């Protein structure tokens, strides 16, 4: 049925009266004589004004499209041959609804920013380090599908296989907003390729996600609070591994946060990149300290162990990937591990926007 694809009450996505009130309040704020005295705050208000304007414009577009469809349905009932126009309008309306949902889901302050992603293995030695490497590959494959650029900022190889730590900068539209769905603990169940007895093992790895912040974001970092160490890079590979002590590790003494970068051949560039990561992490910490009720930008920081995973990847004795927050399940595990994450991310963002998102939880059973 053609009519089955029309979503009812589309105007409910955005409440016009509420948006009009918000816009009026913002305009009143902007017209104040001292509005530009605080440049940083003024820019935030202007960004908010643009977001409200965009929502109002989108609401008007959806309302106009809905009215046009109503007319076409009336003509169809009257016997007019408008099937082609009706199908085309339905397709366009469906696409506009998808766009509206995406904009609504990614309307946070930093959602449009690039994303800094760090992956750490949990306890378990080689098993967990190999799992962390598999996750890194999954996100690199996902970014290829999205057409994102990426920069491997730091890579610490595992003792026998996998990795001890990796940090990647993903550059693309709404990279942070999308990848924020991946922040948390990921659990793998499989027959271990490192176990000669071919026993089943459970491994964990954690994924942290921060936005790449603009230069004008207020994060105070004093030189006296930093310890900077240089060392020889030991990256993942071949002729690209540095042979000079150009890698940089920075410790923020007041918080104990440690960041490192070894991707660049220049020590100066590595320091600059490491400072970018440190700035993002300190901003995240500052946000949580100022308002504990705000959702933390790096995702929930939980123990990397049983009972705290956001998603389980079971390869044996059956094959299933389950997101414990959204309850989405996918049986084609290899497709997901090859970077097909959009279903998980979209449902996560939709449930988060609607306030129906669940919490990380243990499996009901393997």
mmCIF file of C-alpha atoms in Angstrom:
data_model
loop_
_atom_site.group_PDB
_atom_site.id
_atom_site.type_symbol
_atom_site.label_atom_id
_atom_site.label_comp_id
_atom_site.label_asym_id
_atom_site.label_seq_id
_atom_site.Cartn_x
_atom_site.Cartn_y
_atom_site.Cartn_z
ATOM 1 C CA UNK A 1 0.000 0.000 0.000
ATOM 2 C CA UNK A 2 1.347 3.427 -0.929
ATOM 3 C CA UNK A 3 -0.163 5.034 2.144
ATOM 4 C CA UNK A 4 1.662 2.654 4.492
ATOM 5 C CA UNK A 5 4.890 4.600 4.085
ATOM 6 C CA UNK A 6 3.441 7.872 5.358
ATOM 7 C CA UNK A 7 4.403 8.414 8.988
ATOM 8 C CA UNK A 8 1.607 9.887 11.070
ATOM 9 C CA UNK A 9 1.941 13.046 13.114
ATOM 10 C CA UNK A 10 5.234 14.032 11.465
ATOM 11 C CA UNK A 11 4.949 17.517 12.865
ATOM 12 C CA UNK A 12 5.443 15.964 16.305
ATOM 13 C CA UNK A 13 9.152 15.637 15.562
ATOM 14 C CA UNK A 14 9.486 19.318 16.303
ATOM 15 C CA UNK A 15 7.014 21.320 18.367
ATOM 16 C CA UNK A 16 6.514 24.622 16.567
ATOM 17 C CA UNK A 17 5.247 26.546 19.582
ATOM 18 C CA UNK A 18 8.155 25.418 21.722
ATOM 19 C CA UNK A 19 10.669 26.349 19.030
ATOM 20 C CA UNK A 20 9.059 29.770 18.528
ATOM 21 C CA UNK A 21 9.351 30.428 22.256
ATOM 22 C CA UNK A 22 12.984 29.334 22.275
ATOM 23 C CA UNK A 23 13.778 31.563 19.314
ATOM 24 C CA UNK A 24 12.088 34.542 20.968
ATOM 25 C CA UNK A 25 14.121 34.010 24.142
ATOM 26 C CA UNK A 26 17.338 33.749 22.145
ATOM 27 C CA UNK A 27 16.589 36.903 20.149
ATOM 28 C CA UNK A 28 15.914 38.751 23.396
ATOM 29 C CA UNK A 29 19.259 37.556 24.751
ATOM 30 C CA UNK A 30 21.092 38.616 21.572
ATOM 31 C CA UNK A 31 19.579 42.098 21.663
ATOM 32 C CA UNK A 32 21.031 42.784 25.132
ATOM 33 C CA UNK A 33 23.626 45.625 25.088
ATOM 34 C CA UNK A 34 26.380 43.515 26.657
ATOM 35 C CA UNK A 35 25.714 40.374 24.592
ATOM 36 C CA UNK A 36 29.120 40.345 22.873
ATOM 37 C CA UNK A 37 31.095 41.111 26.024
ATOM 38 C CA UNK A 38 31.682 37.386 26.460
ATOM 39 C CA UNK A 39 32.676 36.136 23.019
ATOM 40 C CA UNK A 40 32.683 32.442 23.907
ATOM 41 C CA UNK A 41 29.183 32.514 25.401
ATOM 42 C CA UNK A 42 27.901 34.683 22.566
ATOM 43 C CA UNK A 43 29.110 32.148 20.000
ATOM 44 C CA UNK A 44 27.297 29.346 21.834
ATOM 45 C CA UNK A 45 24.067 31.373 21.776
ATOM 46 C CA UNK A 46 24.453 32.055 18.059
ATOM 47 C CA UNK A 47 25.010 28.360 17.401
ATOM 48 C CA UNK A 48 21.880 27.557 19.373
ATOM 49 C CA UNK A 49 19.961 30.148 17.346
ATOM 50 C CA UNK A 50 21.083 28.469 14.108
ATOM 51 C CA UNK A 51 19.963 25.065 15.398
ATOM 52 C CA UNK A 52 16.503 26.385 16.325
ATOM 53 C CA UNK A 53 16.231 28.141 12.947
ATOM 54 C CA UNK A 54 17.123 24.910 11.169
ATOM 55 C CA UNK A 55 14.502 22.971 13.139
ATOM 56 C CA UNK A 56 11.823 25.531 12.333
ATOM 57 C CA UNK A 57 12.721 25.468 8.631
ATOM 58 C CA UNK A 58 12.599 21.688 8.633
ATOM 59 C CA UNK A 59 9.229 21.701 10.387
ATOM 60 C CA UNK A 60 7.824 24.062 7.745
ATOM 61 C CA UNK A 61 9.181 21.825 4.967
ATOM 62 C CA UNK A 62 7.595 18.726 6.489
ATOM 63 C CA UNK A 63 4.282 20.502 6.995
ATOM 64 C CA UNK A 64 4.256 21.668 3.367
ATOM 65 C CA UNK A 65 5.132 18.184 2.119
ATOM 66 C CA UNK A 66 2.390 16.657 4.285
ATOM 67 C CA UNK A 67 -0.167 19.093 2.894
ATOM 68 C CA UNK A 68 0.894 18.296 -0.681
ATOM 69 C CA UNK A 69 0.509 14.583 -0.007
ATOM 70 C CA UNK A 70 -2.948 15.208 1.420
ATOM 71 C CA UNK A 71 -3.980 16.882 -1.824
ATOM 72 C CA UNK A 72 -2.592 14.003 -3.915
ATOM 73 C CA UNK A 73 -4.493 11.452 -1.817
ATOM 74 C CA UNK A 74 -7.710 13.426 -2.304
ATOM 75 C CA UNK A 75 -7.149 13.457 -6.070
ATOM 76 C CA UNK A 76 -6.455 9.714 -6.031
ATOM 77 C CA UNK A 77 -9.726 9.099 -4.151
ATOM 78 C CA UNK A 78 -11.525 11.180 -6.771
ATOM 79 C CA UNK A 79 -10.235 8.871 -9.497
ATOM 80 C CA UNK A 80 -7.352 10.972 -10.801
ATOM 81 C CA UNK A 81 -4.335 9.034 -12.113
ATOM 82 C CA UNK A 82 -1.657 10.427 -9.755
ATOM 83 C CA UNK A 83 0.094 7.198 -8.793
ATOM 84 C CA UNK A 84 3.447 8.329 -10.205
ATOM 85 C CA UNK A 85 3.330 11.725 -8.474
ATOM 86 C CA UNK A 86 2.132 10.137 -5.262
ATOM 87 C CA UNK A 87 4.913 7.522 -5.192
ATOM 88 C CA UNK A 88 7.545 10.164 -5.951
ATOM 89 C CA UNK A 89 6.213 12.466 -3.226
ATOM 90 C CA UNK A 90 6.119 9.605 -0.736
ATOM 91 C CA UNK A 91 9.755 8.741 -1.497
ATOM 92 C CA UNK A 92 10.802 12.367 -1.079
ATOM 93 C CA UNK A 93 8.798 12.683 2.125
ATOM 94 C CA UNK A 94 10.371 9.516 3.504
ATOM 95 C CA UNK A 95 13.849 10.898 2.758
ATOM 96 C CA UNK A 96 13.024 14.200 4.455
ATOM 97 C CA UNK A 97 11.764 12.337 7.525
ATOM 98 C CA UNK A 98 15.053 10.395 7.642
ATOM 99 C CA UNK A 99 16.970 13.683 7.408
ATOM 100 C CA UNK A 100 14.835 15.198 10.153
ATOM 101 C CA UNK A 101 15.467 12.245 12.447
ATOM 102 C CA UNK A 102 19.213 12.381 11.817
ATOM 103 C CA UNK A 103 19.397 16.095 12.564
ATOM 104 C CA UNK A 104 17.333 15.658 15.706
ATOM 105 C CA UNK A 105 19.539 12.805 16.911
ATOM 106 C CA UNK A 106 22.775 14.706 16.232
ATOM 107 C CA UNK A 107 21.900 18.121 17.629
ATOM 108 C CA UNK A 108 24.284 18.077 20.608
ATOM 109 C CA UNK A 109 26.872 20.802 21.124
ATOM 110 C CA UNK A 110 29.781 18.700 19.820
ATOM 111 C CA UNK A 111 27.967 16.095 17.719
ATOM 112 C CA UNK A 112 29.235 17.559 14.439
ATOM 113 C CA UNK A 113 32.878 17.505 15.586
ATOM 114 C CA UNK A 114 35.587 15.067 14.589
ATOM 115 C CA UNK A 115 36.050 12.158 17.000
ATOM 116 C CA UNK A 116 39.065 11.002 18.988
ATOM 117 C CA UNK A 117 38.735 7.278 19.727
ATOM 118 C CA UNK A 118 40.963 5.328 22.110
ATOM 119 C CA UNK A 119 40.833 1.541 22.466
ATOM 120 C CA UNK A 120 42.244 -0.374 25.455
ATOM 121 C CA UNK A 121 42.202 -4.156 26.024
ATOM 122 C CA UNK A 122 40.895 -5.493 29.298
ATOM 123 C CA UNK A 123 42.534 -8.102 31.502
ATOM 124 C CA UNK A 124 43.448 -11.292 29.717
ATOM 125 C CA UNK A 125 46.742 -10.645 27.976
ATOM 126 C CA UNK A 126 47.019 -11.694 24.345
ATOM 127 C CA UNK A 127 43.337 -12.629 24.056
ATOM 128 C CA UNK A 128 42.093 -9.149 24.966
ATOM 129 C CA UNK A 129 44.882 -7.422 23.046
ATOM 130 C CA UNK A 130 43.878 -9.300 19.904
ATOM 131 C CA UNK A 131 40.225 -8.345 20.508
ATOM 132 C CA UNK A 132 41.235 -4.680 20.822
ATOM 133 C CA UNK A 133 42.986 -4.992 17.435
ATOM 134 C CA UNK A 134 39.809 -6.474 15.936
ATOM 135 C CA UNK A 135 37.802 -3.496 17.219
ATOM 136 C CA UNK A 136 40.315 -1.059 15.736
ATOM 137 C CA UNK A 137 39.973 -2.792 12.368
ATOM 138 C CA UNK A 138 36.159 -2.676 12.668
ATOM 139 C CA UNK A 139 36.141 1.094 13.205
ATOM 140 C CA UNK A 140 38.651 1.703 10.417
ATOM 141 C CA UNK A 141 36.442 -0.343 8.064
ATOM 142 C CA UNK A 142 33.369 1.591 9.254
ATOM 143 C CA UNK A 143 35.090 4.908 8.560
ATOM 144 C CA UNK A 144 35.913 3.727 5.027
ATOM 145 C CA UNK A 145 32.227 3.013 4.456
ATOM 146 C CA UNK A 146 31.350 6.529 5.682
ATOM 147 C CA UNK A 147 34.048 8.195 3.586
ATOM 148 C CA UNK A 148 35.739 9.594 6.696
ATOM 149 C CA UNK A 149 39.405 10.468 6.857
ATOM 150 C CA UNK A 150 41.293 8.970 9.776
ATOM 151 C CA UNK A 151 44.644 9.487 11.417
ATOM 152 C CA UNK A 152 46.289 6.880 13.634
ATOM 153 C CA UNK A 153 47.693 9.088 16.372
ATOM 154 C CA UNK A 154 49.106 6.410 18.641
ATOM 155 C CA UNK A 155 49.554 2.643 18.496
ATOM 156 C CA UNK A 156 51.110 0.456 21.199
ATOM 157 C CA UNK A 157 51.473 -3.135 19.923
ATOM 158 C CA UNK A 158 50.621 -6.119 22.107
ATOM 159 C CA UNK A 159 53.214 -8.502 23.517
ATOM 160 C CA UNK A 160 52.444 -11.352 21.098
ATOM 161 C CA UNK A 161 49.510 -10.103 19.022
ATOM 162 C CA UNK A 162 46.975 -7.285 18.979
ATOM 163 C CA UNK A 163 47.488 -3.964 20.721
ATOM 164 C CA UNK A 164 47.888 -2.476 24.182
ATOM 165 C CA UNK A 165 46.470 0.901 23.170
ATOM 166 C CA UNK A 166 45.440 2.767 20.028
ATOM 167 C CA UNK A 167 44.150 6.281 19.435
ATOM 168 C CA UNK A 168 42.593 7.355 16.134
ATOM 169 C CA UNK A 169 41.244 10.712 14.953
ATOM 170 C CA UNK A 170 38.184 10.233 12.716
ATOM 171 C CA UNK A 171 37.411 13.238 10.518
ATOM 172 C CA UNK A 172 33.998 13.544 8.910
ATOM 173 C CA UNK A 173 30.502 14.964 9.298
ATOM 174 C CA UNK A 174 29.113 14.202 12.777
ATOM 175 C CA UNK A 175 31.942 11.765 13.504
ATOM 176 C CA UNK A 176 31.709 12.341 17.258
ATOM 177 C CA UNK A 177 27.924 12.202 17.350
ATOM 178 C CA UNK A 178 27.942 8.861 15.550
ATOM 179 C CA UNK A 179 30.878 7.245 17.318
ATOM 180 C CA UNK A 180 29.625 8.278 20.744
ATOM 181 C CA UNK A 181 27.312 5.261 20.367
ATOM 182 C CA UNK A 182 30.398 3.033 20.578
ATOM 183 C CA UNK A 183 31.799 4.308 23.879
ATOM 184 C CA UNK A 184 31.903 1.561 26.481
ATOM 185 C CA UNK A 185 33.039 -2.012 27.066
ATOM 186 C CA UNK A 186 32.842 -4.555 24.223
ATOM 187 C CA UNK A 187 32.795 -8.303 24.983
ATOM 188 C CA UNK A 188 33.979 -11.103 22.687
ATOM 189 C CA UNK A 189 33.230 -14.838 23.076
ATOM 190 C CA UNK A 190 35.103 -17.226 20.745
ATOM 191 C CA UNK A 191 37.309 -20.286 20.456
ATOM 192 C CA UNK A 192 40.737 -18.830 21.134
ATOM 193 C CA UNK A 193 43.236 -19.024 18.259
ATOM 194 C CA UNK A 194 45.949 -18.769 20.920
ATOM 195 C CA UNK A 195 44.755 -21.755 22.976
ATOM 196 C CA UNK A 196 46.162 -25.105 21.794
ATOM 197 C CA UNK A 197 43.287 -26.859 23.571
ATOM 198 C CA UNK A 198 40.791 -24.853 21.474
ATOM 199 C CA UNK A 199 38.814 -23.725 24.504
ATOM 200 C CA UNK A 200 36.236 -20.944 24.486
ATOM 201 C CA UNK A 201 37.480 -17.614 25.865
ATOM 202 C CA UNK A 202 35.772 -14.367 26.823
ATOM 203 C CA UNK A 203 37.667 -11.134 26.196
ATOM 204 C CA UNK A 204 36.938 -7.480 26.888
ATOM 205 C CA UNK A 205 38.110 -4.165 25.456
ATOM 206 C CA UNK A 206 37.022 -0.604 26.167
ATOM 207 C CA UNK A 207 36.328 2.164 23.672
ATOM 208 C CA UNK A 208 36.518 5.822 24.689
ATOM 209 C CA UNK A 209 35.256 8.619 22.447
ATOM 210 C CA UNK A 210 35.899 12.365 22.749
ATOM 211 C CA UNK A 211 35.174 15.280 20.400
ATOM 212 C CA UNK A 212 38.058 17.089 18.750
ATOM 213 C CA UNK A 213 37.630 20.538 20.250
ATOM 214 C CA UNK A 214 37.987 23.876 18.435
ATOM 215 C CA UNK A 215 40.931 26.051 19.384
ATOM 216 C CA UNK A 216 38.794 28.618 21.215
ATOM 217 C CA UNK A 217 37.375 26.139 23.753
ATOM 218 C CA UNK A 218 38.443 27.220 27.226
ATOM 219 C CA UNK A 219 40.637 24.461 28.656
ATOM 220 C CA UNK A 220 43.451 25.791 30.836
ATOM 221 C CA UNK A 221 46.637 23.705 30.701
ATOM 222 C CA UNK A 222 49.727 25.044 32.448
ATOM 223 C CA UNK A 223 53.226 23.918 31.489
ATOM 224 C CA UNK A 224 54.133 23.292 35.129
ATOM 225 C CA UNK A 225 51.373 20.659 35.300
ATOM 226 C CA UNK A 226 52.861 18.615 32.456
ATOM 227 C CA UNK A 227 55.563 15.983 32.319
ATOM 228 C CA UNK A 228 56.692 15.368 28.733
ATOM 229 C CA UNK A 229 58.642 12.228 27.849
ATOM 230 C CA UNK A 230 60.022 11.282 24.447
ATOM 231 C CA UNK A 231 60.737 7.764 23.260
ATOM 232 C CA UNK A 232 61.325 5.733 20.120
ATOM 233 C CA UNK A 233 58.165 4.914 18.239
ATOM 234 C CA UNK A 234 57.091 1.278 18.152
ATOM 235 C CA UNK A 235 54.137 1.435 15.813
ATOM 236 C CA UNK A 236 52.366 -1.241 13.868
ATOM 237 C CA UNK A 237 54.516 -1.199 11.056
ATOM 238 C CA UNK A 238 57.262 -1.680 8.642
ATOM 239 C CA UNK A 239 59.039 1.190 6.992
ATOM 240 C CA UNK A 240 56.789 3.755 8.625
ATOM 241 C CA UNK A 241 58.079 3.149 12.157
ATOM 242 C CA UNK A 242 60.179 6.047 13.376
ATOM 243 C CA UNK A 243 63.823 5.388 14.179
ATOM 244 C CA UNK A 244 64.307 8.563 16.236
ATOM 245 C CA UNK A 245 62.986 9.503 19.661
ATOM 246 C CA UNK A 246 60.136 11.512 18.160
ATOM 247 C CA UNK A 247 57.223 9.858 19.973
ATOM 248 C CA UNK A 248 55.773 11.947 22.794
ATOM 249 C CA UNK A 249 54.049 10.945 26.023
ATOM 250 C CA UNK A 250 52.436 13.701 28.123
ATOM 251 C CA UNK A 251 51.333 13.222 31.724
ATOM 252 C CA UNK A 252 48.972 15.763 33.244
ATOM 253 C CA UNK A 253 50.182 15.707 36.836
ATOM 254 C CA UNK A 254 47.071 17.089 38.626
ATOM 255 C CA UNK A 255 44.751 14.470 37.098
ATOM 256 C CA UNK A 256 47.130 11.646 36.207
ATOM 257 C CA UNK A 257 45.838 11.575 32.618
ATOM 258 C CA UNK A 258 48.446 10.195 30.205
ATOM 259 C CA UNK A 259 48.294 10.706 26.433
ATOM 260 C CA UNK A 260 50.785 9.846 23.720
ATOM 261 C CA UNK A 261 51.338 10.263 19.998
ATOM 262 C CA UNK A 262 53.876 8.621 17.721
ATOM 263 C CA UNK A 263 52.284 8.910 14.303
ATOM 264 C CA UNK A 264 54.336 11.871 13.065
ATOM 265 C CA UNK A 265 58.068 11.853 12.371
ATOM 266 C CA UNK A 266 58.364 15.279 13.970
ATOM 267 C CA UNK A 267 58.502 15.442 17.760
ATOM 268 C CA UNK A 268 56.855 18.878 17.583
ATOM 269 C CA UNK A 269 53.894 17.525 15.588
ATOM 270 C CA UNK A 270 53.505 14.550 17.916
ATOM 271 C CA UNK A 271 53.413 16.875 20.897
ATOM 272 C CA UNK A 272 50.780 19.036 19.189
ATOM 273 C CA UNK A 273 48.597 15.988 18.499
ATOM 274 C CA UNK A 274 49.038 14.649 22.036
ATOM 275 C CA UNK A 275 47.991 18.034 23.425
ATOM 276 C CA UNK A 276 44.860 17.871 21.273
ATOM 277 C CA UNK A 277 43.908 14.565 22.922
ATOM 278 C CA UNK A 278 44.760 15.887 26.386
ATOM 279 C CA UNK A 279 42.637 18.964 25.799
ATOM 280 C CA UNK A 280 39.657 16.806 24.817
ATOM 281 C CA UNK A 281 40.037 14.586 27.879
ATOM 282 C CA UNK A 282 40.407 17.511 30.295
ATOM 283 C CA UNK A 283 37.361 19.169 28.772
ATOM 284 C CA UNK A 284 35.424 15.949 29.329
ATOM 285 C CA UNK A 285 36.591 15.861 32.942
ATOM 286 C CA UNK A 286 35.673 19.510 33.441
ATOM 287 C CA UNK A 287 32.183 18.955 32.075
ATOM 288 C CA UNK A 288 31.544 16.077 34.459
ATOM 289 C CA UNK A 289 32.836 18.015 37.435
ATOM 290 C CA UNK A 290 30.681 21.045 36.635
ATOM 291 C CA UNK A 291 27.490 19.059 36.127
ATOM 292 C CA UNK A 292 27.386 15.396 37.052
ATOM 293 C CA UNK A 293 23.940 15.101 35.515
ATOM 294 C CA UNK A 294 25.296 15.817 32.013
ATOM 295 C CA UNK A 295 26.027 12.779 29.945
ATOM 296 C CA UNK A 296 29.781 12.441 29.858
ATOM 297 C CA UNK A 297 31.273 13.096 26.463
ATOM 298 C CA UNK A 298 33.606 10.109 26.533
ATOM 299 C CA UNK A 299 30.907 7.568 27.263
ATOM 300 C CA UNK A 300 30.333 5.623 30.445
ATOM 301 C CA UNK A 301 33.599 4.606 32.117
ATOM 302 C CA UNK A 302 32.976 1.143 33.533
ATOM 303 C CA UNK A 303 35.176 -1.699 34.672
ATOM 304 C CA UNK A 304 36.480 -3.682 31.708
ATOM 305 C CA UNK A 305 34.989 -6.947 32.934
ATOM 306 C CA UNK A 306 31.863 -9.097 33.137
ATOM 307 C CA UNK A 307 28.510 -7.425 33.600
ATOM 308 C CA UNK A 308 29.458 -3.995 32.279
ATOM 309 C CA UNK A 309 29.564 -4.451 28.501
ATOM 310 C CA UNK A 310 27.496 -2.385 26.101
ATOM 311 C CA UNK A 311 27.689 -5.032 23.391
ATOM 312 C CA UNK A 312 28.530 -8.737 23.150
ATOM 313 C CA UNK A 313 30.049 -10.390 20.086
ATOM 314 C CA UNK A 314 29.517 -14.162 20.308
ATOM 315 C CA UNK A 315 31.342 -16.213 17.650
ATOM 316 C CA UNK A 316 31.033 -19.629 19.364
ATOM 317 C CA UNK A 317 29.035 -21.750 20.133
ATOM 318 C CA UNK A 318 26.594 -19.727 18.006
ATOM 319 C CA UNK A 319 26.981 -16.438 16.136
ATOM 320 C CA UNK A 320 25.223 -13.326 17.409
ATOM 321 C CA UNK A 321 26.064 -9.709 18.193
ATOM 322 C CA UNK A 322 23.771 -8.095 20.742
ATOM 323 C CA UNK A 323 23.702 -4.504 21.971
ATOM 324 C CA UNK A 324 22.599 -4.640 25.596
ATOM 325 C CA UNK A 325 21.363 -1.029 25.643
ATOM 326 C CA UNK A 326 19.149 -1.109 22.553
ATOM 327 C CA UNK A 327 18.476 -4.885 22.391
ATOM 328 C CA UNK A 328 19.438 -4.880 18.686
ATOM 329 C CA UNK A 329 20.699 -8.326 17.597
ATOM 330 C CA UNK A 330 22.540 -9.196 14.377
ATOM 331 C CA UNK A 331 23.418 -12.734 13.304
ATOM 332 C CA UNK A 332 25.891 -11.823 10.541
ATOM 333 C CA UNK A 333 28.845 -11.225 12.842
ATOM 334 C CA UNK A 334 31.435 -10.992 10.058
ATOM 335 C CA UNK A 335 29.528 -8.198 8.325
ATOM 336 C CA UNK A 336 29.548 -6.185 11.560
ATOM 337 C CA UNK A 337 33.219 -6.867 12.251
ATOM 338 C CA UNK A 338 33.885 -5.656 8.704
ATOM 339 C CA UNK A 339 32.472 -2.272 9.683
ATOM 340 C CA UNK A 340 28.701 -2.463 9.164
ATOM 341 C CA UNK A 341 27.753 -0.642 12.383
ATOM 342 C CA UNK A 342 25.089 1.746 11.155
ATOM 343 C CA UNK A 343 22.141 -0.285 12.470
ATOM 344 C CA UNK A 344 23.567 -0.313 15.991
ATOM 345 C CA UNK A 345 24.462 3.384 15.868
ATOM 346 C CA UNK A 346 21.131 4.562 14.444
ATOM 347 C CA UNK A 347 18.980 2.696 16.958
ATOM 348 C CA UNK A 348 21.213 3.876 19.807
ATOM 349 C CA UNK A 349 20.843 7.516 18.735
ATOM 350 C CA UNK A 350 17.078 7.193 18.218
ATOM 351 C CA UNK A 351 16.536 5.653 21.649
ATOM 352 C CA UNK A 352 18.839 8.195 23.274
ATOM 353 C CA UNK A 353 16.920 11.069 21.670
ATOM 354 C CA UNK A 354 13.572 9.611 22.784
ATOM 355 C CA UNK A 355 14.770 8.813 26.319
ATOM 356 C CA UNK A 356 14.193 5.071 25.928
ATOM 357 C CA UNK A 357 17.831 3.945 25.853
ATOM 358 C CA UNK A 358 18.665 1.077 28.199
ATOM 359 C CA UNK A 359 21.797 0.569 30.274
ATOM 360 C CA UNK A 360 24.773 -1.700 29.741
ATOM 361 C CA UNK A 361 24.047 -5.145 31.152
ATOM 362 C CA UNK A 362 25.354 -8.721 31.227
ATOM 363 C CA UNK A 363 24.108 -11.336 28.809
ATOM 364 C CA UNK A 364 21.058 -13.337 29.764
ATOM 365 C CA UNK A 365 23.194 -16.377 28.912
ATOM 366 C CA UNK A 366 25.459 -17.693 26.208
#
